[in-house]
PDB file of C-alpha atoms in Angstrom:
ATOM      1  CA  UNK A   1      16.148   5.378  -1.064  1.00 76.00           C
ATOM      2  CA  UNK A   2      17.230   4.468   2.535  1.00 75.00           C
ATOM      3  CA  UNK A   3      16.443   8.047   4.407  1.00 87.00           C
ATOM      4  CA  UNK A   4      12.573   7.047   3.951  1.00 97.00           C
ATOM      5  CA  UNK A   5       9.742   8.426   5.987  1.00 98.00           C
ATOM      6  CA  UNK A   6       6.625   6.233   6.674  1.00 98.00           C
ATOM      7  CA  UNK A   7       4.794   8.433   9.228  1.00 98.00           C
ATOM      8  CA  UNK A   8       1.973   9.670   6.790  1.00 98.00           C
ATOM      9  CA  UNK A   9       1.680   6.825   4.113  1.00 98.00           C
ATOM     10  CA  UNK A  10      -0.784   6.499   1.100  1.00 98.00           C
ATOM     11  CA  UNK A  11      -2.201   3.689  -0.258  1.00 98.00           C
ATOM     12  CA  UNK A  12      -3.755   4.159  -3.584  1.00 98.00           C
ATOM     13  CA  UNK A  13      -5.515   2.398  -6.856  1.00 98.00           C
ATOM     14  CA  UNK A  14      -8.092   3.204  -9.881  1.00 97.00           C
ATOM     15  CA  UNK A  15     -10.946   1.590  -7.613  1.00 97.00           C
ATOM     16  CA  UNK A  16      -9.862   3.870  -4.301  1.00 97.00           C
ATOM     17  CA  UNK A  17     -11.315   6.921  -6.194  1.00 96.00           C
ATOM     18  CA  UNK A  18     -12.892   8.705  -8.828  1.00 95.00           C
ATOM     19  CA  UNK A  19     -10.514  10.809  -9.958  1.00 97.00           C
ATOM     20  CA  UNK A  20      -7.038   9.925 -11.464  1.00 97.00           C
ATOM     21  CA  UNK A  21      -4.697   8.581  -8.859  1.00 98.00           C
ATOM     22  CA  UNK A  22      -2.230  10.733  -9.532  1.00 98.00           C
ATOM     23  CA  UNK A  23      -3.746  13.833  -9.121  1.00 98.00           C
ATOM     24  CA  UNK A  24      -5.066  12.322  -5.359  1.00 98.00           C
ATOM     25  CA  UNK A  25      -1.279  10.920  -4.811  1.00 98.00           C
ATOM     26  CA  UNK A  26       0.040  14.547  -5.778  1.00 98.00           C
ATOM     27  CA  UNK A  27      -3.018  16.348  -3.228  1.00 98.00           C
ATOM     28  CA  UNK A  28      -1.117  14.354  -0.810  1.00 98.00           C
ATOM     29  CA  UNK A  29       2.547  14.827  -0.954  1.00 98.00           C
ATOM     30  CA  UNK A  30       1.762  18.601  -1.503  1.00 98.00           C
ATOM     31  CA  UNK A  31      -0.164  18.268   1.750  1.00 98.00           C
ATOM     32  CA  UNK A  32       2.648  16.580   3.531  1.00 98.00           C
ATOM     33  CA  UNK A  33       2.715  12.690   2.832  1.00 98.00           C
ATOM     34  CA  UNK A  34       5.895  11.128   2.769  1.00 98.00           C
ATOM     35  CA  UNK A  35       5.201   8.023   1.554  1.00 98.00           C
ATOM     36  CA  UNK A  36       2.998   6.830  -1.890  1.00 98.00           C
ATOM     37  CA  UNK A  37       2.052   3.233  -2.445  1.00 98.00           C
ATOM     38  CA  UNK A  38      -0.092   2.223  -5.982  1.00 98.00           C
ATOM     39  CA  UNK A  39      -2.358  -0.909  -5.160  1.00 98.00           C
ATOM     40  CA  UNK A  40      -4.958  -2.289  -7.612  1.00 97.00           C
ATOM     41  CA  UNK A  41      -6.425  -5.374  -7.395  1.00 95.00           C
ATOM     42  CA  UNK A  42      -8.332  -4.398 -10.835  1.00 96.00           C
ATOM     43  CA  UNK A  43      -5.747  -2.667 -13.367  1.00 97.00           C
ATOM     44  CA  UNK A  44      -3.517  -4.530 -15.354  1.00 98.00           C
ATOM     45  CA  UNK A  45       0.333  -4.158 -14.993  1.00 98.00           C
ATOM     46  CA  UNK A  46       0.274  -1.943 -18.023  1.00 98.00           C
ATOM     47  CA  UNK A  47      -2.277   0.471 -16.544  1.00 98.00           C
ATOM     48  CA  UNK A  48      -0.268  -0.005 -13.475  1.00 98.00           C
ATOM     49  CA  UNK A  49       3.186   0.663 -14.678  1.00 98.00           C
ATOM     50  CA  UNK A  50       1.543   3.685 -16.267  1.00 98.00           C
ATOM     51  CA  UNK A  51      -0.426   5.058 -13.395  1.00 98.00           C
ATOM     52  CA  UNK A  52       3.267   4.691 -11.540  1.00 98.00           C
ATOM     53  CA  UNK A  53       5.003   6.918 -14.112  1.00 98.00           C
ATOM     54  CA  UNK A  54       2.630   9.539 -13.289  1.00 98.00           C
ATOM     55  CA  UNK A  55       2.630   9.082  -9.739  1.00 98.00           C
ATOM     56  CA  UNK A  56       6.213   9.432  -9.706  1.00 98.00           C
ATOM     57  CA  UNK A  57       6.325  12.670 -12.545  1.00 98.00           C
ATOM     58  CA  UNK A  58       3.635  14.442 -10.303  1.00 98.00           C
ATOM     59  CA  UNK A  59       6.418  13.834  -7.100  1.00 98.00           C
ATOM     60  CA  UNK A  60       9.382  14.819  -8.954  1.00 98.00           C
ATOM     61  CA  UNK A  61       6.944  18.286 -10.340  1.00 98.00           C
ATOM     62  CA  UNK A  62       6.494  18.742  -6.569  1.00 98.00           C
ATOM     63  CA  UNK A  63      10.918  18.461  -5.800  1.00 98.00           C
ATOM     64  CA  UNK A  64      10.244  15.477  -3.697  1.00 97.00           C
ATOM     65  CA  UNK A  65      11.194  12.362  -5.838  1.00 97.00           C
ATOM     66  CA  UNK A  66      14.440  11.768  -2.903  1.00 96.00           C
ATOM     67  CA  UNK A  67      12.221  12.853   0.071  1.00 97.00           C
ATOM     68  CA  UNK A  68       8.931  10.681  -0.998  1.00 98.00           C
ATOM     69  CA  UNK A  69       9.087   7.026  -1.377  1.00 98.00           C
ATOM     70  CA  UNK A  70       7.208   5.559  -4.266  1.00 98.00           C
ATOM     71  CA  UNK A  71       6.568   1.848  -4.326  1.00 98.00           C
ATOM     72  CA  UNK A  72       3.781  -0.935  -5.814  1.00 98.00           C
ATOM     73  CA  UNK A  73       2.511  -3.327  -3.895  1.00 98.00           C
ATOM     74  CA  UNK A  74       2.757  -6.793  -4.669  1.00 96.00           C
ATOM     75  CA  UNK A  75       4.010  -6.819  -7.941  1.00 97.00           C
ATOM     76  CA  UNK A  76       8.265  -7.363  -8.489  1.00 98.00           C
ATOM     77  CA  UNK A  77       7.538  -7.805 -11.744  1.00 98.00           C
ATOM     78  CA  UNK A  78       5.748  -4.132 -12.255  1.00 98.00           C
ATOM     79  CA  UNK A  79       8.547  -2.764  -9.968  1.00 98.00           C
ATOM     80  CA  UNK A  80      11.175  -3.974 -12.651  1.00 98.00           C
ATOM     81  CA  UNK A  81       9.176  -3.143 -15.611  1.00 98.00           C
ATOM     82  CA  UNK A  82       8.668   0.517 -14.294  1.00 98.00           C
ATOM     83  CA  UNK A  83      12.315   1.116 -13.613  1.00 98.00           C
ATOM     84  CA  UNK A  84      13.239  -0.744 -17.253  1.00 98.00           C
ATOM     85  CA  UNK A  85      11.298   2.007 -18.154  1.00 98.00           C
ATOM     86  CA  UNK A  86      13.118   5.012 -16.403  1.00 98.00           C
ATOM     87  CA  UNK A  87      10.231   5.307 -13.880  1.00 98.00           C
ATOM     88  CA  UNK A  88      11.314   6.176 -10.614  1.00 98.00           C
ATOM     89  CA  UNK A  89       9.599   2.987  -8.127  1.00 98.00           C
ATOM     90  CA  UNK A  90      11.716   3.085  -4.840  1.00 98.00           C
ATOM     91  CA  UNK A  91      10.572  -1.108  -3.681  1.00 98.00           C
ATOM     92  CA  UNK A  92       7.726  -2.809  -3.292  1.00 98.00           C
ATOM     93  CA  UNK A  93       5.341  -4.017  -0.092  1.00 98.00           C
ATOM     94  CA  UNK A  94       4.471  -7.620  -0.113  1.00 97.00           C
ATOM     95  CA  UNK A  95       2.646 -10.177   2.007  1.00 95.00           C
ATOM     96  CA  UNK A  96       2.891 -12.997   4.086  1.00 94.00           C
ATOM     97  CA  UNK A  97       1.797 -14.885   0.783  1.00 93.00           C
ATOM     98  CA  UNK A  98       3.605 -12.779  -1.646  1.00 95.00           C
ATOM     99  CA  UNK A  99       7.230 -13.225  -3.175  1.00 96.00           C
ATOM    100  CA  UNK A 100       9.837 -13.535  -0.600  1.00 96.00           C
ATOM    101  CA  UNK A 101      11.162  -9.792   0.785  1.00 97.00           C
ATOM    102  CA  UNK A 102      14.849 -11.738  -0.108  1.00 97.00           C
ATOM    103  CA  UNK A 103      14.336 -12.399  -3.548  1.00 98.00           C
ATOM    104  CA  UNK A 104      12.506  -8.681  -3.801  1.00 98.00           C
ATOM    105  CA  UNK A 105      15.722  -7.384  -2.449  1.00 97.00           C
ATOM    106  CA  UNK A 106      17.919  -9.498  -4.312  1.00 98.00           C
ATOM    107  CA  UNK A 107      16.050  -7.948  -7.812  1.00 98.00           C
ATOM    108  CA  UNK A 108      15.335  -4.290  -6.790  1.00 98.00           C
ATOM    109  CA  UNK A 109      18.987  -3.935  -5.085  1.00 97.00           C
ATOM    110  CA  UNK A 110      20.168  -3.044  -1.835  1.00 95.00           C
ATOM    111  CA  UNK A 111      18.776   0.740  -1.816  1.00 96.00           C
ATOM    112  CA  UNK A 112      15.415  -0.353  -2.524  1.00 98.00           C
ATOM    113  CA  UNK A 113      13.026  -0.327  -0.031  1.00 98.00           C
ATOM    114  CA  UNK A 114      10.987  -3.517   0.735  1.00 98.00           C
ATOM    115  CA  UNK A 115       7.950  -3.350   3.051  1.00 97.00           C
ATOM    116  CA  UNK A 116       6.372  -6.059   4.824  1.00 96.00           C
ATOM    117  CA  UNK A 117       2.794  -6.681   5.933  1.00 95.00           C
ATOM    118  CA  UNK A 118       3.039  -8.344   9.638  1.00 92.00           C
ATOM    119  CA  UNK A 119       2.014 -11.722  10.523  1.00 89.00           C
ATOM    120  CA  UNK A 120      -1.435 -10.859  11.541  1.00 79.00           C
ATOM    121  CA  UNK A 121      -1.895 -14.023  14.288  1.00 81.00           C
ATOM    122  CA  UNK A 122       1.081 -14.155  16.501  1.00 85.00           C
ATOM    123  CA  UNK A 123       1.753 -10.376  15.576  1.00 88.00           C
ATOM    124  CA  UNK A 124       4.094  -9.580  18.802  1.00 90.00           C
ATOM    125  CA  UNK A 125       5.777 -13.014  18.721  1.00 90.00           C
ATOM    126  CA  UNK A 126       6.178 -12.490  14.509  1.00 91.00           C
ATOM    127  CA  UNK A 127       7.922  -8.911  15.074  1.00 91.00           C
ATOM    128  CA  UNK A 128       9.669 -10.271  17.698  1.00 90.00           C
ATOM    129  CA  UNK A 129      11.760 -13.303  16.138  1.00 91.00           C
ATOM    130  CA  UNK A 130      11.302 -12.503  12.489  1.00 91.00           C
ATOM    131  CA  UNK A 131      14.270 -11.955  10.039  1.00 93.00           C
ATOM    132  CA  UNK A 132      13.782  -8.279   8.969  1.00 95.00           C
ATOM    133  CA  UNK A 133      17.527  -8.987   7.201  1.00 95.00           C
ATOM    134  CA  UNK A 134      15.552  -7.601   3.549  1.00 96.00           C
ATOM    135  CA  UNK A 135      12.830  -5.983   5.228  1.00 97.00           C
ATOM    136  CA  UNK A 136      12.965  -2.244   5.726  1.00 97.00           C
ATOM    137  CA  UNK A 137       9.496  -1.700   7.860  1.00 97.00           C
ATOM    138  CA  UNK A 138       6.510  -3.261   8.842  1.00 96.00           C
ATOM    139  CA  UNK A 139       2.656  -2.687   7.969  1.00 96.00           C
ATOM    140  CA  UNK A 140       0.458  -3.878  10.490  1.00 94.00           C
ATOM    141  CA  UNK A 141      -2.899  -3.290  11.275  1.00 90.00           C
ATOM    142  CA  UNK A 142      -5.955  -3.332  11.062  1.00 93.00           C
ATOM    143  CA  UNK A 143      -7.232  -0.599  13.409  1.00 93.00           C
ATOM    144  CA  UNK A 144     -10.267  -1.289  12.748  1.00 88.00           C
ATOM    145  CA  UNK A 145     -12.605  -3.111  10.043  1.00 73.00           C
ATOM    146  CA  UNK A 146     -12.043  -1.382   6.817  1.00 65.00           C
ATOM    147  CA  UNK A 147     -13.967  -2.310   3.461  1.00 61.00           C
ATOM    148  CA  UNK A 148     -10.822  -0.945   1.863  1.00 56.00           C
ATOM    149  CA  UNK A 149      -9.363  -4.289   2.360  1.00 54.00           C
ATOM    150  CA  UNK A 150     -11.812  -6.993   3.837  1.00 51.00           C
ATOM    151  CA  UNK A 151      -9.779  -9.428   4.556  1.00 48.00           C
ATOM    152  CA  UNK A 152      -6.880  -7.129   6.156  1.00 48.00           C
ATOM    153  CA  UNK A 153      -6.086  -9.227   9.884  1.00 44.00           C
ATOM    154  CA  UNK A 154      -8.078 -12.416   8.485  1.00 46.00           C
ATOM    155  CA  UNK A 155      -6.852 -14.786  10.540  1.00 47.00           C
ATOM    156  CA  UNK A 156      -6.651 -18.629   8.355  1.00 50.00           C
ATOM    157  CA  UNK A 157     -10.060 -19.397  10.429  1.00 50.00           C
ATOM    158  CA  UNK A 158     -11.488 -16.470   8.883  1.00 49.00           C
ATOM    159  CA  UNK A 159     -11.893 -13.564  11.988  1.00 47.00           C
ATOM    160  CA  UNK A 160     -10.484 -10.385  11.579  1.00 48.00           C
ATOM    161  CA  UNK A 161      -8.320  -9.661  14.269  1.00 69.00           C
ATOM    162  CA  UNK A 162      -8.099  -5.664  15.445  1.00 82.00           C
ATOM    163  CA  UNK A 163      -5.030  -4.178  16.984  1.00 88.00           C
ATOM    164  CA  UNK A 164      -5.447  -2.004  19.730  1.00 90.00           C
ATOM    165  CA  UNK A 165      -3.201   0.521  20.932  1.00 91.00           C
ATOM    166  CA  UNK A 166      -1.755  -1.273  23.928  1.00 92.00           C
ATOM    167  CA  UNK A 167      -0.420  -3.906  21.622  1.00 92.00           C
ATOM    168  CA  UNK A 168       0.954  -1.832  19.315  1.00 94.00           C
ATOM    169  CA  UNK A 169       2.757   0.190  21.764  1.00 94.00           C
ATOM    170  CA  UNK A 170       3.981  -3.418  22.541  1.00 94.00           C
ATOM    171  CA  UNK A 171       4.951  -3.901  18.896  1.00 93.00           C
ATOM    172  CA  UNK A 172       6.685  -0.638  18.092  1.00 94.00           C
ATOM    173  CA  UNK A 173       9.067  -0.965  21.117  1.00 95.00           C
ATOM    174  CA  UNK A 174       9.784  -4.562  19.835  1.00 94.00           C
ATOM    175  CA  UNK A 175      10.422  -3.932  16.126  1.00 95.00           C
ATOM    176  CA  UNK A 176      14.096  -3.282  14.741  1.00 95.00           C
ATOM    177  CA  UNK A 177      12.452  -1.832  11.951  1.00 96.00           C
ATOM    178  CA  UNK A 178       9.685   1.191  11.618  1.00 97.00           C
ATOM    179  CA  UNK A 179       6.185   0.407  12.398  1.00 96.00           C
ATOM    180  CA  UNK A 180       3.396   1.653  10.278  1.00 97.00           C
ATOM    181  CA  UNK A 181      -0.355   0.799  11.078  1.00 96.00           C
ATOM    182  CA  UNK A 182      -3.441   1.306   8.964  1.00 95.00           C
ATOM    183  CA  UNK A 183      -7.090   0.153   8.555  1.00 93.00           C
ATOM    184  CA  UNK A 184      -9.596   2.459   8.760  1.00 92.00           C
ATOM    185  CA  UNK A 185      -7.276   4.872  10.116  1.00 95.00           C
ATOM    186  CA  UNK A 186      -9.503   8.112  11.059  1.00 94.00           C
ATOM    187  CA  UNK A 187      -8.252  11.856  12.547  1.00 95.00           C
ATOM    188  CA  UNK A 188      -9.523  10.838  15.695  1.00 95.00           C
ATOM    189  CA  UNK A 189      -7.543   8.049  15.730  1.00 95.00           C
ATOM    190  CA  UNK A 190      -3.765  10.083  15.648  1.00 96.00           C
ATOM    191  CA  UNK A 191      -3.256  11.198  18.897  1.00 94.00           C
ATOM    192  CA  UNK A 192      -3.753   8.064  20.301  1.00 93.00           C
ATOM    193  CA  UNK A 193      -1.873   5.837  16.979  1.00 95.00           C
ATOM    194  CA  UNK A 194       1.035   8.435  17.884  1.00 94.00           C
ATOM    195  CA  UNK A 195       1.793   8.011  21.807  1.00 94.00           C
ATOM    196  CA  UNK A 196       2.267   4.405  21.025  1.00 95.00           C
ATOM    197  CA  UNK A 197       5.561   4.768  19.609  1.00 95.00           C
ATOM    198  CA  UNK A 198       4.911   3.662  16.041  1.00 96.00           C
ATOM    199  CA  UNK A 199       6.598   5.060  12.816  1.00 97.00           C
ATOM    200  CA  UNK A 200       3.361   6.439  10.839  1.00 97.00           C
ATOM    201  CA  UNK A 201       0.209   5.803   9.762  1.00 97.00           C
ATOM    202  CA  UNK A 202      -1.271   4.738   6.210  1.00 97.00           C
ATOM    203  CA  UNK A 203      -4.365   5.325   4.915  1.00 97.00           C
ATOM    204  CA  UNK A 204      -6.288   4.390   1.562  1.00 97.00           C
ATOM    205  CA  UNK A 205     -10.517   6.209   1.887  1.00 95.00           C
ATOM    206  CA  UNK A 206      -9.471   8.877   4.182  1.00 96.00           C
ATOM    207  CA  UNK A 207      -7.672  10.712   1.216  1.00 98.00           C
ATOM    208  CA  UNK A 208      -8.776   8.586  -2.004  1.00 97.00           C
ATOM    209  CA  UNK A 209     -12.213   8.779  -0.764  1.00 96.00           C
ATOM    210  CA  UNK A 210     -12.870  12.037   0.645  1.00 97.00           C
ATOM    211  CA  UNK A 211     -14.502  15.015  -0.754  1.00 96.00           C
ATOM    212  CA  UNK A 212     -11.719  17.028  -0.747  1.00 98.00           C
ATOM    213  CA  UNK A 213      -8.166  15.314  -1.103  1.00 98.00           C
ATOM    214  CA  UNK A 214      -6.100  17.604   0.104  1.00 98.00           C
ATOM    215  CA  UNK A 215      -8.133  18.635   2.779  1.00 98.00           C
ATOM    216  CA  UNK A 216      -8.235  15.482   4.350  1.00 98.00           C
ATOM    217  CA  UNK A 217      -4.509  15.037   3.811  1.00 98.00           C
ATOM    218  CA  UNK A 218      -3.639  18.682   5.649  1.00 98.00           C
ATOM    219  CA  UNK A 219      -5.528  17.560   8.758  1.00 98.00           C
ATOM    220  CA  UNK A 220      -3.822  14.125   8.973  1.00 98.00           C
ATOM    221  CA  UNK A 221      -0.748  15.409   8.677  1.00 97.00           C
ATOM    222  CA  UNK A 222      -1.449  18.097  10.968  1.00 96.00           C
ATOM    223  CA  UNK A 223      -2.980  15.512  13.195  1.00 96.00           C
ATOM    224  CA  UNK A 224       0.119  13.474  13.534  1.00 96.00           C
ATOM    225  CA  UNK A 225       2.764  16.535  13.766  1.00 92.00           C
ATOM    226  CA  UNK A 226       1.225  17.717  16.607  1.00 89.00           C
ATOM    227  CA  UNK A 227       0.656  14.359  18.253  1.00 80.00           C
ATOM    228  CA  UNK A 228       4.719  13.350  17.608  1.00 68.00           C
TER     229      UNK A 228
END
């Protein structure tokens, strides 16, 4: 999938929320989500690979399997298992310390999509010089603190390093690639998050934890449309 949209992008696991992932995942492409990431840190690949197939059965019920991008994060391995298994999985998004975007690319073939987390010291510099040659956006971030993901923009001394909006403004005019930033990403937050230029915006509690899914997903959405 190469006509991919990032600009409302969930991130999603077993310990995001109570209720089955895909059920959540499906709240938000029916609400207007383009993009659907599965991310556990406490599943196994089986319970993975399986909470992928429904993932991408609940898209393909909704007619957007070649409109919504479904990848894992992480995990080549799950990515190839899942589509040994007919399961639609569009890429991956790895790390800084993960497998190599190359050799992700090299697997998963040149229509897959491969996302990269941003250097988070040296961000600007990073975007700036960085070969984004099997790289098909960048996730940077965080906003703000988010216990989602503690150590999201740990630097190797241990601070987490915020972005603020000036310097991703910076950042989105100096990527080749789209832009997507998340961390405790918040309504209030989109108007701003929009006028700096970036792709989209990805969030993990803001759906998987609220009250009402969907809900929360409709006003994001909303939130961004109007902004862009």
């Amino acid at each position: 999938m190469k006509n991919f949209d990032v600009s409302a992008y969930l991130i999603i696991g077993a310990e995001n929320t109570s209720r089955p992932v895909e059920e959540v995942a499906g709240m938000a492409v029916r609400a207007g989500f383009t993009f659907v990431q599965v991310r556990s840190k406490i599943s196994t690949a089986r319970e993975i690979i399986l909470t992928l197939k429904k993932c991408a059965d609940v898209i393909a019920s909704l007619g957007k399997s070649e409109t919504v991008a479904l990848v894992v994060n992480d995990r080549l391995d799950i990515a190839l298992a899942a589509r040994e298994a007919g399961i639609k999985v569009d890429g991956v998004h790895v790390g800084q310390s993960d497998i190599p975007p190359e050799v992700c690319k090299k697997y998963l073939g040149e229509n897959s999509i491969v996302g990269l987390s941003a250097r988070t010291e040296n961000l600007i510099e990073y975007v700036r010089t960085a070969d984004i040659s099997c790289v098909d956006y960048f996730g940077a971030g965080p906003l703000h603190e988010t216990p989602t993901k503690p150590d999201c923009g740990k630097t190797a001394s241990g601070v987490v390093v915020t972005r603020d909006f000036d310097e991703l403004t910076e950042l989105a005019k100096l990527s080749a690639i789209p832009v997507v930033v998340g961390g405790g990403v918040k309504v209030s937050d989109i108007p701003a998050l929009a006028c700096t230029g970036v792709a989209g915006f990805f969030v993990v509690s803001a759906v998987a934890g609220a009250e009402n899914p969907y809900a929360a997903a409709v006003e994001l959405v909303k939130a961004w449309q109007i902004c862009k």
